[in-house]
Short mmCIF file of C-alpha atoms in Angstrom, two decimals:
data_model
loop_
_atom_site.label_atom_id
_atom_site.label_comp_id
_atom_site.label_asym_id
_atom_site.label_seq_id
_atom_site.Cartn_x
_atom_site.Cartn_y
_atom_site.Cartn_z
CA GLU A 1 -38.44 -66.26 26.97
CA LEU A 2 -35.35 -65.12 28.90
CA ILE A 3 -33.18 -65.28 25.77
CA ARG A 4 -35.76 -63.33 23.86
CA GLY A 5 -35.80 -60.66 26.58
CA ILE A 6 -32.00 -60.43 26.49
CA GLN A 7 -32.05 -60.12 22.71
CA LEU A 8 -34.68 -57.40 22.91
CA GLU A 9 -32.61 -55.60 25.54
CA ASN A 10 -29.48 -55.86 23.32
CA GLU A 11 -31.38 -54.54 20.32
CA LYS A 12 -32.60 -51.56 22.35
CA GLU A 13 -29.06 -50.83 23.55
CA HIS A 14 -27.79 -51.21 20.00
CA ALA A 15 -30.45 -48.81 18.69
CA ASP A 16 -29.64 -46.31 21.46
CA ARG A 17 -25.93 -46.51 20.63
CA ILE A 18 -26.63 -45.97 16.95
CA HIS A 19 -28.83 -42.98 17.81
CA ARG A 20 -26.06 -41.48 20.01
CA LEU A 21 -23.44 -42.07 17.32
CA LYS A 22 -25.62 -40.37 14.72
CA ALA A 23 -26.11 -37.40 17.05
CA ASP A 24 -22.35 -37.21 17.70
CA LEU A 25 -21.66 -37.38 13.97
CA THR A 26 -24.13 -34.57 13.32
CA LYS A 27 -22.40 -32.42 15.98
CA LEU A 28 -18.98 -33.14 14.49
CA ARG A 29 -20.17 -32.23 11.00
CA SER A 30 -21.68 -29.01 12.32
CA SER A 31 -18.46 -28.13 14.16
CA ALA A 32 -16.40 -28.85 11.05
CA ALA A 33 -18.67 -26.67 8.92
CA LYS A 34 -18.40 -23.81 11.43
CA ALA A 35 -14.61 -24.16 11.54
CA GLU A 36 -14.44 -24.07 7.73
CA GLN A 37 -16.63 -20.97 7.68
CA SER A 38 -14.38 -19.35 10.25
CA ARG A 39 -11.25 -20.18 8.21
CA SER A 40 -12.87 -18.83 5.07
CA GLY A 41 -13.90 -15.63 6.83
CA SER A 42 -10.44 -15.31 8.33
CA ALA A 43 -8.82 -15.75 4.90
CA ASP A 44 -11.05 -13.00 3.50
CA GLU A 45 -10.16 -10.77 6.43
CA VAL A 46 -6.44 -11.40 5.88
CA ARG A 47 -6.74 -10.60 2.16
CA ASN A 48 -8.65 -7.39 2.86
CA LEU A 49 -6.25 -6.26 5.57
CA LEU A 50 -3.25 -7.08 3.41
CA ALA A 51 -4.65 -5.05 0.51
CA ARG A 52 -5.27 -2.14 2.89
CA GLY A 53 -1.76 -2.42 4.37
CA ASN A 54 -0.15 -2.50 0.94
CA GLN A 55 -2.13 0.56 -0.15
CA LEU A 56 -1.02 2.42 2.98
CA LEU A 57 2.58 1.48 2.13
CA LEU A 58 2.16 2.88 -1.38
CA ASP A 59 0.69 6.04 0.13
CA ARG A 60 3.73 6.21 2.46
CA GLN A 61 1.50 6.08 5.52
CA PHE A 62 3.95 3.90 7.39
CA SER A 63 2.58 3.95 10.93
CA GLU A 64 -0.91 2.99 9.72
CA ALA A 65 0.54 0.32 7.43
CA LYS A 66 2.56 -1.09 10.33
CA GLU A 67 -0.58 -1.52 12.47
CA ILE A 68 -2.47 -3.27 9.66
CA LEU A 69 0.42 -5.55 8.67
CA GLU A 70 1.02 -6.55 12.29
CA GLN A 71 -2.67 -7.41 12.51
CA VAL A 72 -2.32 -9.61 9.40
CA LEU A 73 0.60 -11.44 11.02
CA LYS A 74 -1.46 -12.02 14.17
CA LEU A 75 -4.09 -13.72 12.01
CA ASP A 76 -1.61 -15.49 9.72
CA SER A 77 1.93 -15.63 11.14
CA ASP A 78 3.27 -17.22 7.94
CA ASN A 79 2.04 -14.53 5.55
CA THR A 80 5.14 -13.62 3.54
CA SER A 81 3.53 -10.59 1.91
CA ALA A 82 2.80 -9.12 5.35
CA MET A 83 6.35 -9.93 6.51
CA PHE A 84 7.77 -8.23 3.42
CA GLY A 85 5.58 -5.15 3.83
CA LEU A 86 6.26 -4.84 7.55
CA ALA A 87 10.00 -5.18 6.89
CA GLN A 88 9.74 -2.21 4.52
CA VAL A 89 8.00 -0.17 7.23
CA LEU A 90 10.65 -1.15 9.78
CA THR A 91 13.41 -0.18 7.35
CA GLN A 92 11.83 3.27 7.01
CA ALA A 93 11.80 3.53 10.81
CA GLN A 94 15.46 2.37 10.84
CA ASP A 95 14.59 -0.68 12.94
CA PHE A 96 17.11 -2.63 10.91
CA ASP A 97 17.44 -5.73 13.11
CA ARG A 98 13.71 -6.47 12.95
CA ALA A 99 13.60 -5.61 9.24
CA LEU A 100 16.50 -7.96 8.48
CA ASP A 101 14.80 -10.70 10.48
CA LEU A 102 11.47 -10.30 8.66
CA TYR A 103 13.13 -10.19 5.25
CA ALA A 104 15.01 -13.40 6.15
CA ARG A 105 11.85 -15.11 7.42
CA ALA A 106 9.93 -14.13 4.28
CA ALA A 107 12.73 -15.27 1.96
CA ASP A 108 13.17 -18.59 3.76
CA ARG A 109 9.49 -19.59 3.92
CA PRO A 110 8.67 -22.53 1.65
CA GLY A 111 6.36 -21.40 -1.10
CA THR A 112 7.46 -17.77 -1.06
CA GLU A 113 7.15 -16.29 -4.53
CA THR A 114 10.56 -16.00 -6.18
CA TRP A 115 10.26 -12.27 -6.79
CA ILE A 116 9.52 -11.63 -3.09
CA ARG A 117 12.51 -13.79 -2.13
CA ALA A 118 14.69 -11.81 -4.57
CA TRP A 119 13.57 -8.43 -3.26
CA CYS A 120 14.15 -9.62 0.31
CA PHE A 121 17.77 -10.28 -0.61
CA VAL A 122 18.08 -6.90 -2.35
CA ARG A 123 16.63 -5.07 0.65
CA ARG A 124 18.80 -7.01 3.10
CA GLY A 125 21.82 -6.07 0.99
CA ASN A 126 20.77 -2.42 0.98
CA ILE A 127 20.46 -2.40 4.76
CA ARG A 128 23.86 -4.05 5.13
CA ARG A 129 25.41 -1.43 2.82
CA PHE A 130 23.78 1.35 4.84
CA GLN A 131 25.27 -0.23 7.97
CA GLY A 132 28.71 -0.24 6.32
CA ASP A 133 29.00 -4.01 5.85
CA ILE A 134 29.74 -4.16 2.11
CA THR A 135 30.87 -7.81 2.23
CA GLN A 136 27.56 -8.96 3.71
CA ALA A 137 25.65 -6.66 1.34
CA ARG A 138 27.37 -8.17 -1.69
CA GLN A 139 26.56 -11.68 -0.43
CA GLU A 140 22.87 -10.78 -0.20
CA TRP A 141 22.80 -9.21 -3.67
CA SER A 142 24.66 -12.22 -5.11
CA ARG A 143 21.91 -14.51 -3.84
CA VAL A 144 19.49 -12.78 -6.22
CA GLN A 145 21.59 -13.80 -9.21
CA GLU A 146 21.04 -17.47 -8.30
CA LEU A 147 17.26 -17.13 -8.74
CA GLN A 148 15.32 -17.80 -11.94
CA GLY A 149 12.14 -16.35 -13.40
CA ASP A 150 10.49 -12.95 -13.36
CA LEU A 151 12.06 -11.22 -10.37
CA LYS A 152 10.25 -7.94 -11.08
CA GLY A 153 13.38 -5.81 -11.29
CA ALA A 154 15.26 -7.38 -8.38
CA ALA A 155 17.96 -8.90 -10.60
CA GLU A 156 18.67 -5.50 -12.14
CA ALA A 157 18.71 -3.79 -8.72
CA ALA A 158 21.10 -6.43 -7.34
CA GLY A 159 23.34 -6.21 -10.42
CA LYS A 160 23.53 -2.43 -10.16
CA ALA A 161 24.35 -2.59 -6.43
CA LEU A 162 27.06 -5.19 -7.08
CA ALA A 163 28.57 -3.02 -9.84
CA GLU A 164 28.56 0.05 -7.57
CA THR A 165 30.37 -1.80 -4.80
CA THR A 166 32.93 -3.76 -6.82
CA PRO A 167 36.05 -4.12 -4.68
#
């Protein structure tokens, strides 16, 4: 009788543990689903903000574009398109140190599209030329020539800049 009572007690504890584990698993699944929804919503927000920031850049509304692109980088600090766009805004504002840094960060990020990397080098070269450092400018433009694929005009821009600054 005592053994039977102990077995019954163990079965009750086992059933309670299983019930608690199932409840914990349900909570974890719910949390994971909410986190996924949040990431998905955040990705949509980043895409929408980036599109808005790029349109503001095209419209030459630099201060508004800067605010939007900075917001994108707060949500996604590795977003190379936002880095590239913000670097363009900073170049317009002649904040060359920050622009050079953002162009470098965008170009060096793994997975950056080759054409963005190429234009980062072109723009860095242009800034260096503006600053009077032709040697550094030529090094940046030369980096473009090492890249393959559709560079969306960057190879031509780099080649022209190199030809204009031939020693």
